[in-house]
Short mmCIF file of C-alpha atoms in Angstrom, two decimals:
data_model
loop_
_atom_site.label_atom_id
_atom_site.label_comp_id
_atom_site.label_asym_id
_atom_site.label_seq_id
_atom_site.Cartn_x
_atom_site.Cartn_y
_atom_site.Cartn_z
CA MET A 1 51.97 17.93 -22.61
CA ASP A 2 48.45 16.62 -21.37
CA THR A 3 46.91 18.56 -18.51
CA VAL A 4 43.89 18.31 -16.49
CA ALA A 5 41.77 21.25 -15.74
CA THR A 6 41.30 21.64 -11.88
CA PHE A 7 38.55 24.08 -11.35
CA ARG A 8 37.98 24.70 -7.63
CA VAL A 9 34.73 25.72 -5.88
CA PRO A 10 34.32 27.20 -2.37
CA ARG A 11 34.22 24.87 0.59
CA VAL A 12 32.02 25.86 3.45
CA ALA A 13 33.03 24.74 6.96
CA TYR A 14 32.40 26.29 10.47
CA LEU A 15 32.42 23.75 13.26
CA ASP A 16 35.72 21.96 13.67
CA SER A 17 36.04 18.21 14.70
CA HIS A 18 36.19 19.21 18.38
CA GLY A 19 32.99 21.12 18.30
CA HIS A 20 34.54 24.59 18.34
CA LEU A 21 32.96 27.50 16.24
CA PRO A 22 35.60 30.15 15.68
CA ALA A 23 33.50 32.07 13.23
CA PRO A 24 29.95 31.52 12.66
CA PRO A 25 28.05 32.36 9.42
CA ALA A 26 25.96 35.47 9.02
CA GLY A 27 22.66 35.31 10.71
CA PHE A 28 23.69 32.33 12.75
CA ASP A 29 21.21 31.34 15.50
CA PRO A 30 22.38 28.66 17.75
CA ASP A 31 18.89 27.96 19.18
CA ARG A 32 18.12 26.23 15.93
CA LEU A 33 20.84 23.70 16.48
CA VAL A 34 19.07 21.86 19.46
CA PRO A 35 16.08 20.55 17.23
CA VAL A 36 18.69 19.65 14.66
CA TYR A 37 20.64 17.60 17.35
CA ARG A 38 17.56 15.94 18.42
CA GLY A 39 16.75 14.93 14.82
CA MET A 40 20.23 13.56 14.30
CA MET A 41 19.95 11.52 17.52
CA LEU A 42 16.62 10.17 16.41
CA THR A 43 17.84 9.16 13.15
CA ARG A 44 20.87 7.21 14.69
CA ALA A 45 18.70 5.46 17.19
CA PHE A 46 16.10 4.54 14.48
CA ASP A 47 18.89 3.21 12.09
CA ALA A 48 20.33 1.10 14.85
CA LYS A 49 16.86 -0.39 15.59
CA ALA A 50 16.16 -1.01 11.89
CA VAL A 51 19.44 -2.85 11.45
CA ALA A 52 18.59 -4.89 14.47
CA LEU A 53 15.18 -5.79 13.10
CA GLN A 54 16.78 -6.95 9.75
CA ARG A 55 19.38 -9.09 11.58
CA THR A 56 16.55 -10.84 13.31
CA GLY A 57 14.51 -11.33 10.15
CA GLN A 58 11.82 -8.71 10.89
CA LEU A 59 12.95 -6.34 8.06
CA ARG A 60 14.44 -6.74 4.73
CA THR A 61 17.64 -5.14 3.45
CA TYR A 62 18.11 -1.74 5.12
CA PRO A 63 20.63 1.04 4.30
CA SER A 64 22.03 2.82 7.43
CA SER A 65 22.82 6.47 7.37
CA LEU A 66 25.34 6.15 10.23
CA GLY A 67 27.75 9.11 10.05
CA GLN A 68 25.57 11.09 7.62
CA GLU A 69 22.92 12.53 9.89
CA ALA A 70 24.07 16.02 9.55
CA VAL A 71 23.37 16.01 5.89
CA SER A 72 19.90 14.61 5.89
CA VAL A 73 18.67 16.42 9.03
CA GLY A 74 20.54 19.64 8.01
CA LEU A 75 19.07 19.97 4.57
CA ALA A 76 15.50 19.05 5.77
CA SER A 77 15.72 21.81 8.44
CA VAL A 78 16.15 24.56 6.00
CA MET A 79 13.31 23.42 3.70
CA GLN A 80 9.78 24.82 3.97
CA PRO A 81 6.86 22.31 4.42
CA GLU A 82 5.64 23.15 0.92
CA ASP A 83 8.88 22.29 -0.77
CA VAL A 84 9.36 18.84 -2.18
CA LEU A 85 12.01 16.25 -1.16
CA LEU A 86 13.18 13.71 -3.71
CA PRO A 87 15.34 11.34 -1.58
CA THR A 88 17.54 8.34 -2.21
CA TYR A 89 17.50 5.46 0.22
CA ARG A 90 19.61 6.92 2.66
CA GLU A 91 17.79 10.18 3.65
CA THR A 92 16.01 8.66 6.69
CA GLY A 93 16.76 11.78 8.91
CA ALA A 94 15.14 14.21 6.26
CA MET A 95 12.13 11.97 5.89
CA LEU A 96 11.72 11.86 9.72
CA TRP A 97 12.21 15.56 9.92
CA ARG A 98 9.62 16.31 7.32
CA GLY A 99 6.91 14.13 9.10
CA VAL A 100 7.26 10.70 7.64
CA ARG A 101 6.30 8.18 10.36
CA MET A 102 9.04 5.69 11.67
CA GLU A 103 6.55 2.76 11.09
CA GLU A 104 6.05 3.85 7.28
CA ILE A 105 9.69 3.70 6.84
CA LEU A 106 9.82 0.30 8.44
CA LEU A 107 6.96 -0.94 6.23
CA TYR A 108 8.79 0.17 3.13
CA TRP A 109 11.90 -1.72 4.02
CA GLY A 110 9.76 -4.52 5.15
CA GLY A 111 8.59 -5.00 1.60
CA ASP A 112 5.23 -3.20 1.91
CA GLU A 113 4.59 -0.37 -0.45
CA ARG A 114 2.00 1.21 1.86
CA GLY A 115 5.06 2.55 3.64
CA SER A 116 5.45 5.04 0.65
CA ASP A 117 1.80 6.40 1.28
CA PHE A 118 3.14 9.09 3.73
CA ALA A 119 0.57 10.51 6.30
CA GLY A 120 2.80 13.56 6.49
CA PRO A 121 4.57 15.25 3.51
CA ARG A 122 2.06 13.97 0.81
CA GLU A 123 3.91 15.38 -2.09
CA ASP A 124 7.50 14.38 -1.14
CA PHE A 125 8.60 11.61 -3.41
CA PRO A 126 9.01 8.02 -2.19
CA ILE A 127 12.49 6.49 -1.65
CA ALA A 128 14.40 6.16 -4.95
CA VAL A 129 16.41 2.97 -5.12
CA PRO A 130 17.27 3.25 -8.87
CA ILE A 131 20.43 5.31 -8.94
CA ALA A 132 20.00 8.93 -10.15
CA SER A 133 16.42 8.63 -11.62
CA GLN A 134 15.15 11.03 -9.08
CA CYS A 135 17.27 13.79 -10.60
CA CYS A 136 15.03 13.74 -13.61
CA HIS A 137 11.99 13.70 -11.59
CA ALA A 138 13.26 16.78 -9.70
CA VAL A 139 13.58 18.73 -12.81
CA GLY A 140 9.82 18.01 -13.69
CA VAL A 141 8.78 18.98 -10.14
CA ALA A 142 10.72 22.25 -10.36
CA GLN A 143 9.29 22.95 -13.88
CA ALA A 144 5.85 22.59 -12.48
CA PHE A 145 6.68 25.02 -9.77
CA LYS A 146 8.02 27.61 -12.23
CA SER A 147 5.19 27.05 -14.68
CA ARG A 148 2.70 27.75 -11.72
CA GLN A 149 4.85 30.76 -10.45
CA SER A 150 4.81 28.97 -7.15
CA PRO A 151 7.80 29.87 -4.74
CA ARG A 152 8.40 26.14 -3.92
CA VAL A 153 11.72 24.47 -4.34
CA ALA A 154 12.67 20.81 -5.17
CA VAL A 155 15.52 19.29 -3.12
CA CYS A 156 16.90 16.30 -4.93
CA CYS A 157 19.33 14.10 -2.91
CA LEU A 158 22.00 11.79 -4.56
CA GLY A 159 25.19 10.00 -3.62
CA ASP A 160 28.66 10.56 -5.16
CA GLY A 161 28.27 7.38 -7.23
CA ALA A 162 25.00 8.73 -8.72
CA SER A 163 26.88 11.78 -10.05
CA SER A 164 28.43 9.37 -12.62
CA LYS A 165 25.22 8.63 -14.13
CA GLY A 166 23.71 10.29 -17.31
CA ASP A 167 20.43 10.96 -15.51
CA PHE A 168 22.23 13.30 -13.29
CA TYR A 169 23.99 15.24 -16.05
CA GLU A 170 20.86 15.61 -18.20
CA ALA A 171 18.92 16.82 -15.23
CA MET A 172 21.45 19.42 -14.10
CA ASN A 173 21.73 20.67 -17.56
CA ALA A 174 18.02 21.00 -18.13
CA ALA A 175 17.71 22.67 -14.68
CA GLY A 176 20.39 25.14 -15.67
CA VAL A 177 18.99 25.93 -19.07
CA MET A 178 15.43 26.37 -17.80
CA GLN A 179 16.50 28.23 -14.66
CA LEU A 180 14.62 25.93 -12.40
CA PRO A 181 14.02 26.06 -8.58
CA VAL A 182 15.87 22.93 -7.85
CA VAL A 183 18.80 22.21 -5.46
CA PHE A 184 20.90 18.94 -6.23
CA VAL A 185 22.58 17.73 -2.93
CA ILE A 186 25.38 15.29 -3.54
CA THR A 187 26.21 13.48 -0.38
CA ASN A 188 29.76 12.46 -0.96
CA ASN A 189 30.32 9.67 1.71
CA GLN A 190 33.64 8.48 -0.18
CA TRP A 191 32.09 5.04 -1.35
CA ALA A 192 29.61 4.05 -4.04
CA ILE A 193 29.04 0.49 -2.64
CA SER A 194 32.50 -1.02 -3.03
CA VAL A 195 33.85 1.73 -5.50
CA PRO A 196 35.99 4.48 -3.74
CA ARG A 197 35.64 8.10 -4.60
CA SER A 198 39.09 8.04 -6.28
CA ARG A 199 37.65 5.63 -8.97
CA GLN A 200 34.57 7.72 -9.55
CA THR A 201 36.01 10.82 -11.05
CA LEU A 202 39.19 12.85 -11.61
CA ALA A 203 37.33 15.93 -10.70
CA VAL A 204 38.81 17.76 -7.71
CA SER A 205 35.36 17.91 -6.31
CA PHE A 206 31.79 16.76 -7.09
CA ALA A 207 30.61 20.43 -6.59
CA GLN A 208 32.55 21.49 -9.72
CA LYS A 209 30.36 19.41 -11.95
CA ALA A 210 27.93 22.29 -11.73
CA ILE A 211 30.18 24.32 -13.89
CA ALA A 212 29.34 22.27 -17.08
CA ALA A 213 25.76 23.21 -16.31
CA GLY A 214 26.28 26.90 -15.71
CA ILE A 215 24.94 26.85 -12.23
CA PRO A 216 26.50 27.61 -8.88
CA GLY A 217 28.32 24.75 -7.23
CA GLU A 218 29.53 24.67 -3.67
CA GLN A 219 31.19 22.16 -1.34
CA CYS A 220 30.53 22.01 2.36
CA ASP A 221 31.65 19.93 5.34
CA GLY A 222 28.89 17.26 5.57
CA ASN A 223 29.77 16.49 9.24
CA ASP A 224 29.24 20.07 10.10
CA PRO A 225 25.39 20.80 10.35
CA ILE A 226 26.08 24.46 10.50
CA ALA A 227 27.90 24.40 7.22
CA VAL A 228 25.19 22.01 5.70
CA ARG A 229 22.41 24.42 6.85
CA ASP A 230 24.31 27.51 5.62
CA ALA A 231 25.25 26.15 2.15
CA ILE A 232 22.00 24.43 1.28
CA GLY A 233 19.86 27.12 2.96
CA ARG A 234 21.39 29.67 0.78
CA ALA A 235 20.80 27.49 -2.17
CA VAL A 236 17.27 26.86 -1.36
CA GLU A 237 16.45 30.52 -0.96
CA ARG A 238 18.23 31.40 -4.21
CA ALA A 239 16.02 28.95 -5.94
CA ARG A 240 12.85 30.29 -4.12
CA ARG A 241 13.69 33.77 -5.30
CA GLY A 242 13.64 32.63 -8.86
CA GLU A 243 17.45 32.61 -9.41
CA GLY A 244 17.60 29.04 -10.72
CA ALA A 245 19.32 25.90 -9.72
CA SER A 246 22.28 24.98 -7.56
CA LEU A 247 24.47 22.00 -6.81
CA VAL A 248 25.78 21.46 -3.15
CA GLU A 249 28.30 18.75 -2.28
CA CYS A 250 28.36 17.55 1.33
CA VAL A 251 31.65 15.84 2.26
CA THR A 252 30.98 13.08 4.87
CA TYR A 253 31.70 9.47 5.45
CA ARG A 254 29.68 6.21 5.30
CA LEU A 255 30.42 4.70 8.65
CA SER A 256 28.22 1.71 8.03
CA ASP A 257 28.19 -1.00 5.48
CA HIS A 258 26.46 0.09 2.31
CA THR A 259 23.34 -1.87 3.36
CA THR A 260 22.60 -4.82 5.56
CA ALA A 261 23.32 -7.00 2.51
CA ASP A 262 26.89 -5.70 2.30
CA ASP A 263 30.18 -6.41 4.21
CA ALA A 264 32.38 -3.34 3.69
CA ARG A 265 35.25 -5.22 5.43
CA ARG A 266 35.85 -6.90 2.14
CA TYR A 267 36.90 -3.74 0.49
CA ARG A 268 37.52 -1.04 2.98
CA ASP A 269 40.30 -0.74 5.48
CA GLU A 270 39.02 -0.66 9.15
CA ALA A 271 41.76 1.98 10.07
CA GLU A 272 39.96 4.34 7.57
CA VAL A 273 36.65 3.91 9.25
CA SER A 274 38.22 4.37 12.83
CA ALA A 275 39.68 7.48 11.67
CA ALA A 276 36.40 8.77 10.24
CA TRP A 277 34.71 8.15 13.52
CA ALA A 278 36.90 10.99 15.10
CA ASN A 279 35.01 13.38 12.84
CA GLU A 280 31.55 12.12 13.04
CA PRO A 281 28.71 14.79 13.19
CA VAL A 282 26.57 13.77 16.27
CA ALA A 283 29.30 14.02 18.84
CA ARG A 284 30.80 17.07 17.17
CA LEU A 285 27.45 19.00 17.56
CA ARG A 286 26.99 17.62 21.09
CA HIS A 287 30.31 19.16 22.12
CA TYR A 288 29.40 22.46 20.77
CA LEU A 289 25.95 22.67 22.44
CA ALA A 290 27.51 21.43 25.68
CA ASP A 291 30.14 23.99 25.48
CA GLN A 292 27.50 26.73 24.83
CA LYS A 293 25.59 25.49 27.96
CA ARG A 294 22.66 24.67 25.59
CA TRP A 295 22.83 20.86 26.29
CA SER A 296 23.56 19.03 29.42
CA LYS A 297 24.07 15.42 30.59
CA GLN A 298 20.47 15.49 31.90
CA ASP A 299 19.16 16.69 28.59
CA GLU A 300 21.07 13.71 26.88
CA GLU A 301 19.62 11.20 29.25
CA ALA A 302 16.11 12.42 28.79
CA LEU A 303 16.39 12.55 24.99
CA ILE A 304 17.85 9.05 24.93
CA ALA A 305 14.84 7.69 26.95
CA GLU A 306 12.35 9.70 24.86
CA ILE A 307 13.77 8.57 21.49
CA GLY A 308 13.87 4.91 22.85
CA ALA A 309 10.28 4.97 23.74
CA GLN A 310 9.43 6.66 20.30
CA VAL A 311 11.21 3.99 18.40
CA THR A 312 9.99 1.18 20.41
CA ALA A 313 6.27 2.23 19.84
CA ALA A 314 6.95 2.69 16.23
CA VAL A 315 8.34 -0.90 15.96
CA GLU A 316 5.33 -2.29 17.77
CA ARG A 317 3.02 -0.44 15.29
CA TYR A 318 4.98 -1.74 12.41
CA LEU A 319 5.00 -5.49 13.65
CA ALA A 320 1.14 -5.03 14.38
CA THR A 321 0.31 -3.99 10.87
CA PRO A 322 -1.60 -6.70 8.98
CA LEU A 323 0.02 -8.13 5.92
CA MET A 324 -0.77 -6.37 2.65
CA PRO A 325 -3.55 -8.04 0.77
CA ARG A 326 -2.03 -10.14 -2.10
CA GLN A 327 -4.23 -8.60 -4.69
CA ASP A 328 -2.51 -5.25 -3.99
CA LEU A 329 0.46 -6.51 -6.12
CA PHE A 330 -1.79 -5.92 -9.10
CA ASP A 331 -4.49 -3.36 -8.03
CA TYR A 332 -2.14 -0.50 -7.72
CA LEU A 333 -0.24 -0.84 -10.98
CA TYR A 334 -2.84 1.04 -13.23
CA ALA A 335 -5.95 3.14 -12.79
CA GLU A 336 -7.70 0.33 -14.65
CA LEU A 337 -5.96 -3.02 -14.87
CA PRO A 338 -5.44 -4.32 -18.47
CA ALA A 339 -7.21 -7.44 -19.46
CA ASP A 340 -4.07 -9.68 -19.46
CA LEU A 341 -3.04 -8.62 -16.07
CA ARG A 342 -6.80 -9.15 -14.73
CA ARG A 343 -6.38 -12.71 -15.96
CA GLN A 344 -3.03 -13.04 -14.17
CA ARG A 345 -4.42 -11.56 -11.03
CA ASP A 346 -7.36 -13.95 -10.92
CA ALA A 347 -5.17 -16.88 -11.50
CA PHE A 348 -2.74 -15.73 -8.88
CA LEU A 349 -5.57 -15.35 -6.30
CA LEU A 350 -7.00 -18.64 -7.06
CA ASP A 351 -3.73 -20.35 -6.79
CA ALA A 352 -3.12 -18.61 -3.42
CA GLU A 353 -6.71 -19.66 -2.15
CA GLY A 354 -5.94 -23.30 -3.21
CA ALA A 355 -2.66 -23.14 -1.29
CA GLY A 356 -4.51 -21.89 1.81
CA HIS A 357 -2.88 -18.43 1.88
CA ASP A 358 -4.94 -15.20 2.41
#
């Protein structure tokens, strides 16, 4: 009789859906959660404004991280400034936490590559839209850290769908063999565009894919910022101590469409989405902080006003940014532009000048 092996890995969870914390992890410091909550709220407010900009023709396609804020903010909050983040297109919260400016993110999604020239974390990688390509890049970054004997860690983010790509398996295998300081974080939001988790894999969890590479794999509740910080924090410090790579799966739910170019109602039951809202991370953490007398209605109102002003100012800076010079389409491809592209560039600019464009 055919059988399917079902290896199980630990699942980390502390904060329940009502915001209760029966048993905190070792070394738990509740004061660290207020900045995390602020970061999650900023991410959600920024997302809402970005979607509105896209709907009014002021931004191109945008991927919301609605419902996944605990993962992106949580993982960034346990990284050191000198570590390197390799994000996908849904790690807005992590990017903001690490110092990427809101107007830079808007520039990128507005079609301006200057948005990837971060003023803040200069060595963090730009947004990766190709699926799982950043996994191989993370191995290269981690190999550089190890070769230089530098106590730095590469944190590579990917979605559940990306874990089906060869790039991911090859990168994870190489990281295991070479004992590299890299942490792979799989955000399992249940959907790879229109493909549900059930059609991605027969594996009991995505975390157990680590077994094939011989590295630790752990699953955590991705709607619980305490669990996210605990699981990823331990993996990051393990890598920093020279103990090699790890894989952490964060189980959450994509409350939004895949991007603003998608309509999830075509393939997803609205009842499923409604049920997921009952477990979303922002309200969950807010309830905990309020119960602990660390957050009040006045705090909430002040934060909403503060964040609103920050987002509005960032949007104004984005909209006031002069258009990218047309020659930039060519000038940043190579250190020295090849002759055929120089000719193409000159012809392009001549045509643009004749048409009356800048």
